[in-house]
Amino acid sequence: MGGPVGKSLIMRTGTLVIDTTATGGAVDGDLPATMFGLTRILDCAQIVLSDNSKVYPAGPSADGDSLIVGGGASNAPMDLPNGTYYLTVKGY
């Protein structure tokens, strides 16, 4: 499956570390596409805590400029707690 006309899809798989001073993933802009070497995020797999004890739903913001993490109260966007996470992001 290809990306938008003239663009190739890129899949990034890696580790995301949220430290004590970060508030990663709550709202549009917290985890920008550029952080993953992308212009736009099109899709994201679940985000998994490195010890496999928690899984967080995630997806692109409406404009694709950043990644948003869900699962807060009433499924509202939420901050990822401090920790090391594994994730896969697809975009261009």
GROMACS .gro file of N, CA, C and O in nm:
model
  368
    1MET      N    1   0.085  -0.117   0.000
    1MET     CA    2   0.000   0.000   0.000
    1MET      C    3   0.089   0.122   0.000
    1MET      O    4   0.182   0.133   0.079
    2GLY      N    5   0.061   0.216  -0.086
    2GLY     CA    6   0.142   0.337  -0.097
    2GLY      C    7   0.085   0.452  -0.018
    2GLY      O    8  -0.026   0.446   0.033
    3GLY      N    9   0.163   0.557  -0.009
    3GLY     CA   10   0.121   0.677   0.060
    3GLY      C   11   0.050   0.771  -0.036
    3GLY      O   12   0.013   0.731  -0.146
    4PRO      N   13   0.031   0.895   0.004
    4PRO     CA   14  -0.028   0.994  -0.085
    4PRO      C   15   0.054   1.002  -0.214
    4PRO      O   16   0.172   0.967  -0.216
    5VAL      N   17  -0.008   1.047  -0.322
    5VAL     CA   18   0.059   1.052  -0.452
    5VAL      C   19   0.196   1.118  -0.439
    5VAL      O   20   0.209   1.226  -0.383
    6GLY      N   21   0.297   1.047  -0.488
    6GLY     CA   22   0.433   1.099  -0.486
    6GLY      C   23   0.505   1.081  -0.355
    6GLY      O   24   0.618   1.126  -0.339
    7LYS      N   25   0.444   1.015  -0.257
    7LYS     CA   26   0.508   0.995  -0.126
    7LYS      C   27   0.505   0.847  -0.090
    7LYS      O   28   0.412   0.777  -0.123
    8SER      N   29   0.607   0.803  -0.022
    8SER     CA   30   0.612   0.666   0.025
    8SER      C   31   0.575   0.660   0.172
    8SER      O   32   0.607   0.752   0.248
    9LEU      N   33   0.507   0.553   0.211
    9LEU     CA   34   0.477   0.533   0.353
    9LEU      C   35   0.603   0.491   0.426
    9LEU      O   36   0.684   0.414   0.374
   10ILE      N   37   0.618   0.540   0.546
   10ILE     CA   38   0.732   0.506   0.631
   10ILE      C   39   0.677   0.450   0.761
   10ILE      O   40   0.584   0.504   0.820
   11MET      N   41   0.735   0.339   0.808
   11MET     CA   42   0.697   0.282   0.936
   11MET      C   43   0.815   0.296   1.031
   11MET      O   44   0.926   0.256   0.999
   12ARG      N   45   0.791   0.356   1.145
   12ARG     CA   46   0.893   0.373   1.248
   12ARG      C   47   0.856   0.287   1.368
   12ARG      O   48   0.746   0.298   1.422
   13THR      N   49   0.947   0.201   1.409
   13THR     CA   50   0.928   0.119   1.528
   13THR      C   51   1.042   0.152   1.623
   13THR      O   52   1.157   0.157   1.582
   14GLY      N   53   1.008   0.178   1.748
   14GLY     CA   54   1.114   0.213   1.841
   14GLY      C   55   1.067   0.228   1.984
   14GLY      O   56   0.959   0.183   2.021
   15THR      N   57   1.151   0.294   2.060
   15THR     CA   58   1.129   0.314   2.203
   15THR      C   59   1.105   0.461   2.229
   15THR      O   60   1.172   0.547   2.172
   16LEU      N   61   1.008   0.489   2.313
   16LEU     CA   62   0.977   0.625   2.355
   16LEU      C   63   0.995   0.631   2.506
   16LEU      O   64   0.936   0.550   2.578
   17VAL      N   65   1.078   0.724   2.554
   17VAL     CA   66   1.101   0.738   2.698
   17VAL      C   67   1.035   0.867   2.745
   17VAL      O   68   1.065   0.975   2.693
   18ILE      N   69   0.946   0.855   2.841
   18ILE     CA   70   0.884   0.972   2.905
   18ILE      C   71   0.951   0.985   3.041
   18ILE      O   72   0.946   0.893   3.123
   19ASP      N   73   1.017   1.100   3.063
   19ASP     CA   74   1.088   1.118   3.190
   19ASP      C   75   1.007   1.203   3.287
   19ASP      O   76   0.895   1.243   3.256
   20THR      N   77   1.061   1.233   3.401
   20THR     CA   78   0.987   1.301   3.508
   20THR      C   79   0.944   1.442   3.472
   20THR      O   80   0.854   1.496   3.535
   21THR      N   81   1.006   1.504   3.371
   21THR     CA   82   0.968   1.641   3.336
   21THR      C   83   0.874   1.646   3.216
   21THR      O   84   0.829   1.752   3.177
   22ALA      N   85   0.844   1.532   3.156
   22ALA     CA   86   0.763   1.531   3.033
   22ALA      C   87   0.617   1.503   3.063
   22ALA      O   88   0.583   1.441   3.162
   23THR      N   89   0.532   1.549   2.975
   23THR     CA   90   0.390   1.517   2.980
   23THR      C   91   0.350   1.464   2.844
   23THR      O   92   0.275   1.525   2.772
   24GLY      N   93   0.402   1.349   2.807
   24GLY     CA   94   0.390   1.302   2.670
   24GLY      C   95   0.254   1.251   2.631
   24GLY      O   96   0.199   1.162   2.694
   25GLY      N   97   0.201   1.305   2.523
   25GLY     CA   98   0.089   1.242   2.457
   25GLY      C   99  -0.050   1.288   2.489
   25GLY      O  100  -0.144   1.228   2.443
   26ALA      N  101  -0.069   1.394   2.565
   26ALA     CA  102  -0.204   1.431   2.605
   26ALA      C  103  -0.282   1.498   2.494
   26ALA      O  104  -0.395   1.462   2.467
   27VAL      N  105  -0.225   1.596   2.430
   27VAL     CA  106  -0.300   1.676   2.333
   27VAL      C  107  -0.220   1.693   2.206
   27VAL      O  108  -0.102   1.663   2.199
   28ASP      N  109  -0.288   1.746   2.105
   28ASP     CA  110  -0.227   1.775   1.976
   28ASP      C  111  -0.098   1.854   1.997
   28ASP      O  112  -0.096   1.955   2.065
   29GLY      N  113   0.013   1.802   1.946
   29GLY     CA  114   0.140   1.872   1.955
   29GLY      C  115   0.236   1.816   2.058
   29GLY      O  116   0.355   1.844   2.053
   30ASP      N  117   0.188   1.737   2.154
   30ASP     CA  118   0.277   1.683   2.257
   30ASP      C  119   0.381   1.587   2.199
   30ASP      O  120   0.495   1.585   2.243
   31LEU      N  121   0.339   1.503   2.106
   31LEU     CA  122   0.429   1.407   2.040
   31LEU      C  123   0.421   1.434   1.889
   31LEU      O  124   0.351   1.366   1.816
   32PRO      N  125   0.494   1.536   1.841
   32PRO     CA  126   0.482   1.577   1.701
   32PRO      C  127   0.534   1.471   1.603
   32PRO      O  128   0.623   1.392   1.636
   33ALA      N  129   0.480   1.473   1.482
   33ALA     CA  130   0.524   1.381   1.376
   33ALA      C  131   0.674   1.393   1.352
   33ALA      O  132   0.741   1.293   1.328
   34THR      N  133   0.727   1.513   1.362
   34THR     CA  134   0.869   1.535   1.339
   34THR      C  135   0.956   1.459   1.439
   34THR      O  136   1.070   1.425   1.408
   35MET      N  137   0.903   1.431   1.557
   35MET     CA  138   0.974   1.353   1.658
   35MET      C  139   1.007   1.213   1.606
   35MET      O  140   1.105   1.152   1.647
   36PHE      N  141   0.925   1.164   1.513
   36PHE     CA  142   0.943   1.031   1.456
   36PHE      C  143   1.004   1.037   1.315
   36PHE      O  144   1.006   0.938   1.243
   37GLY      N  145   1.048   1.155   1.274
   37GLY     CA  146   1.106   1.173   1.141
   37GLY      C  147   1.001   1.173   1.031
   37GLY      O  148   1.031   1.141   0.917
   38LEU      N  149   0.878   1.212   1.065
   38LEU     CA  150   0.768   1.213   0.970
   38LEU      C  151   0.711   1.353   0.953
   38LEU      O  152   0.727   1.438   1.041
   39THR      N  153   0.643   1.375   0.841
   39THR     CA  154   0.570   1.500   0.819
   39THR      C  155   0.427   1.486   0.871
   39THR      O  156   0.373   1.577   0.932
   40ARG      N  157   0.367   1.368   0.847
   40ARG     CA  158   0.231   1.338   0.891
   40ARG      C  159   0.226   1.196   0.946
   40ARG      O  160   0.287   1.105   0.891
   41ILE      N  161   0.149   1.179   1.053
   41ILE     CA  162   0.123   1.046   1.108
   41ILE      C  163  -0.011   1.000   1.053
   41ILE      O  164  -0.110   1.073   1.060
   42LEU      N  165  -0.013   0.879   0.998
   42LEU     CA  166  -0.136   0.823   0.944
   42LEU      C  167  -0.196   0.715   1.032
   42LEU      O  168  -0.317   0.692   1.030
   43ASP      N  169  -0.112   0.646   1.111
   43ASP     CA  170  -0.160   0.535   1.192
   43ASP      C  171  -0.059   0.506   1.302
   43ASP      O  172   0.058   0.542   1.291
   44CYS      N  173  -0.104   0.440   1.407
   44CYS     CA  174  -0.016   0.400   1.517
   44CYS      C  175  -0.073   0.274   1.580
   44CYS      O  176  -0.194   0.263   1.599
   45ALA      N  177   0.015   0.180   1.611
   45ALA     CA  178  -0.025   0.062   1.685
   45ALA      C  179  -0.041   0.101   1.832
   45ALA      O  180  -0.005   0.212   1.872
   46GLN      N  181  -0.093   0.012   1.913
   46GLN     CA  182  -0.102   0.037   2.057
   46GLN      C  183   0.037   0.067   2.113
   46GLN      O  184   0.136   0.012   2.065
   47ILE      N  185   0.044   0.150   2.213
   47ILE     CA  186   0.170   0.180   2.281
   47ILE      C  187   0.181   0.086   2.401
   47ILE      O  188   0.089   0.078   2.481
   48VAL      N  189   0.294   0.016   2.413
   48VAL     CA  190   0.311  -0.086   2.515
   48VAL      C  191   0.422  -0.045   2.612
   48VAL      O  192   0.533  -0.011   2.570
   49LEU      N  193   0.392  -0.049   2.742
   49LEU     CA  194   0.493  -0.024   2.844
   49LEU      C  195   0.598  -0.133   2.834
   49LEU      O  196   0.566  -0.249   2.808
   50SER      N  197   0.725  -0.099   2.853
   50SER     CA  198   0.836  -0.192   2.827
   50SER      C  199   0.829  -0.321   2.907
   50SER      O  200   0.883  -0.423   2.865
   51ASP      N  201   0.761  -0.322   3.022
   51ASP     CA  202   0.750  -0.447   3.098
   51ASP      C  203   0.622  -0.525   3.062
   51ASP      O  204   0.587  -0.623   3.128
   52ASN      N  205   0.553  -0.480   2.956
   52ASN     CA  206   0.431  -0.543   2.906
   52ASN      C  207   0.314  -0.540   3.004
   52ASN      O  208   0.218  -0.615   2.988
   53SER      N  209   0.318  -0.453   3.104
   53SER     CA  210   0.212  -0.449   3.204
   53SER      C  211   0.096  -0.358   3.166
   53SER      O  212  -0.012  -0.368   3.225
   54LYS      N  213   0.116  -0.268   3.068
   54LYS     CA  214   0.009  -0.176   3.028
   54LYS      C  215   0.014  -0.152   2.879
   54LYS      O  216   0.122  -0.152   2.819
   55VAL      N  217  -0.103  -0.129   2.821
   55VAL     CA  218  -0.117  -0.097   2.680
   55VAL      C  219  -0.204   0.027   2.670
   55VAL      O  220  -0.308   0.037   2.736
   56TYR      N  221  -0.162   0.122   2.586
   56TYR     CA  222  -0.236   0.247   2.570
   56TYR      C  223  -0.278   0.262   2.424
   56TYR      O  224  -0.196   0.246   2.333
   57PRO      N  225  -0.405   0.296   2.399
   57PRO     CA  226  -0.448   0.321   2.262
   57PRO      C  227  -0.391   0.455   2.214
   57PRO      O  228  -0.375   0.548   2.293
   58ALA      N  229  -0.356   0.463   2.086
   58ALA     CA  230  -0.301   0.586   2.032
   58ALA      C  231  -0.340   0.599   1.885
   58ALA      O  232  -0.373   0.501   1.819
   59GLY      N  233  -0.336   0.720   1.836
   59GLY     CA  234  -0.365   0.746   1.696
   59GLY      C  235  -0.321   0.886   1.660
   59GLY      O  236  -0.280   0.965   1.746
   60PRO      N  237  -0.330   0.919   1.532
   60PRO     CA  238  -0.289   1.053   1.489
   60PRO      C  239  -0.392   1.158   1.529
   60PRO      O  240  -0.511   1.128   1.544
   61SER      N  241  -0.345   1.281   1.546
   61SER     CA  242  -0.438   1.393   1.566
   61SER      C  243  -0.517   1.410   1.437
   61SER      O  244  -0.484   1.352   1.333
   62ALA      N  245  -0.622   1.489   1.440
   62ALA     CA  246  -0.709   1.507   1.323
   62ALA      C  247  -0.631   1.555   1.201
   62ALA      O  248  -0.661   1.515   1.089
   63ASP      N  249  -0.528   1.636   1.221
   63ASP     CA  250  -0.450   1.687   1.108
   63ASP      C  251  -0.326   1.603   1.079
   63ASP      O  252  -0.253   1.630   0.984
   64GLY      N  253  -0.300   1.500   1.161
   64GLY     CA  254  -0.185   1.413   1.140
   64GLY      C  255  -0.052   1.470   1.183
   64GLY      O  256   0.052   1.408   1.165
   65ASP      N  257  -0.054   1.589   1.243
   65ASP     CA  258   0.070   1.654   1.284
   65ASP      C  259   0.132   1.594   1.409
   65ASP      O  260   0.248   1.620   1.439
   66SER      N  261   0.055   1.516   1.485
   66SER     CA  262   0.109   1.461   1.609
   66SER      C  263   0.034   1.334   1.648
   66SER      O  264  -0.069   1.300   1.591
   67LEU      N  265   0.088   1.267   1.749
   67LEU     CA  266   0.030   1.144   1.802
   67LEU      C  267  -0.046   1.178   1.930
   67LEU      O  268   0.003   1.255   2.013
   68ILE      N  269  -0.165   1.121   1.944
   68ILE     CA  270  -0.246   1.143   2.064
   68ILE      C  271  -0.268   1.009   2.132
   68ILE      O  272  -0.299   0.909   2.067
   69VAL      N  273  -0.253   1.007   2.264
   69VAL     CA  274  -0.272   0.885   2.343
   69VAL      C  275  -0.407   0.893   2.411
   69VAL      O  276  -0.441   0.994   2.472
   70GLY      N  277  -0.486   0.786   2.402
   70GLY     CA  278  -0.619   0.784   2.461
   70GLY      C  279  -0.622   0.700   2.587
   70GLY      O  280  -0.521   0.647   2.632
   71GLY      N  281  -0.741   0.689   2.644
   71GLY     CA  282  -0.759   0.604   2.760
   71GLY      C  283  -0.782   0.679   2.889
   71GLY      O  284  -0.797   0.618   2.994
   72GLY      N  285  -0.787   0.811   2.882
   72GLY     CA  286  -0.814   0.889   3.002
   72GLY      C  287  -0.961   0.876   3.041
   72GLY      O  288  -1.035   0.795   2.986
   73ALA      N  289  -1.004   0.959   3.134
   73ALA     CA  290  -1.143   0.959   3.178
   73ALA      C  291  -1.234   0.977   3.057
   73ALA      O  292  -1.213   1.065   2.974
   74SER      N  293  -1.334   0.891   3.045
   74SER     CA  294  -1.429   0.893   2.933
   74SER      C  295  -1.358   0.886   2.799
   74SER      O  296  -1.400   0.946   2.702
   75ASN      N  297  -1.246   0.813   2.795
   75ASN     CA  298  -1.165   0.796   2.674
   75ASN      C  299  -1.109   0.926   2.619
   75ASN      O  300  -1.081   0.938   2.500
   76ALA      N  301  -1.090   1.024   2.704
   76ALA     CA  302  -1.027   1.150   2.664
   76ALA      C  303  -0.878   1.128   2.646
   76ALA      O  304  -0.820   1.035   2.703
   77PRO      N  305  -0.811   1.214   2.567
   77PRO     CA  306  -0.665   1.204   2.557
   77PRO      C  307  -0.602   1.214   2.696
   77PRO      O  308  -0.654   1.283   2.784
   78MET      N  309  -0.490   1.143   2.714
   78MET     CA  310  -0.424   1.143   2.845
   78MET      C  311  -0.273   1.151   2.827
   78MET      O  312  -0.220   1.117   2.721
   79ASP      N  313  -0.205   1.195   2.930
   79ASP     CA  314  -0.059   1.194   2.931
   79ASP      C  315  -0.012   1.051   2.957
   79ASP      O  316  -0.069   0.980   3.039
   80LEU      N  317   0.095   1.013   2.888
   80LEU     CA  318   0.160   0.886   2.921
   80LEU      C  319   0.236   0.905   3.051
   80LEU      O  320   0.308   1.003   3.067
   81PRO      N  321   0.220   0.815   3.147
   81PRO     CA  322   0.298   0.824   3.271
   81PRO      C  323   0.447   0.804   3.239
   81PRO      O  324   0.483   0.753   3.133
   82ASN      N  325   0.533   0.844   3.332
   82ASN     CA  326   0.676   0.824   3.314
   82ASN      C  327   0.704   0.677   3.288
   82ASN      O  328   0.645   0.590   3.350
   83GLY      N  329   0.792   0.648   3.194
   83GLY     CA  330   0.828   0.511   3.164
   83GLY      C  331   0.889   0.499   3.026
   83GLY      O  332   0.907   0.596   2.954
   84THR      N  333   0.920   0.376   2.991
   84THR     CA  334   0.974   0.344   2.860
   84THR      C  335   0.870   0.263   2.784
   84THR      O  336   0.816   0.166   2.838
   85TYR      N  337   0.841   0.304   2.662
   85TYR     CA  338   0.734   0.244   2.584
   85TYR      C  339   0.786   0.198   2.448
   85TYR      O  340   0.880   0.255   2.395
   86TYR      N  341   0.719   0.096   2.393
   86TYR     CA  342   0.746   0.051   2.257
   86TYR      C  343   0.628   0.093   2.171
   86TYR      O  344   0.513   0.080   2.213
   87LEU      N  345   0.657   0.143   2.050
   87LEU     CA  346   0.549   0.183   1.961
   87LEU      C  347   0.590   0.172   1.816
   87LEU      O  348   0.709   0.168   1.783
   88THR      N  349   0.489   0.165   1.730
   88THR     CA  350   0.508   0.165   1.585
   88THR      C  351   0.415   0.272   1.527
   88THR      O  352   0.295   0.271   1.554
   89VAL      N  353   0.474   0.361   1.450
   89VAL     CA  354   0.402   0.473   1.389
   89VAL      C  355   0.419   0.464   1.238
   89VAL      O  356   0.529   0.435   1.190
   90LYS      N  357   0.310   0.489   1.163
   90LYS     CA  358   0.318   0.489   1.017
   90LYS      C  359   0.277   0.626   0.967
   90LYS      O  360   0.181   0.686   1.016
   91GLY      N  361   0.350   0.677   0.868
   91GLY     CA  362   0.319   0.806   0.811
   91GLY      C  363   0.405   0.833   0.689
   91GLY      O  364   0.457   0.743   0.626
   92TYR      N  365   0.423   0.961   0.661
   92TYR     CA  366   0.510   1.001   0.550
   92TYR      C  367   0.580   1.130   0.585
   92TYR      O  368   0.550   1.193   0.681
   0.00000   0.00000   0.00000
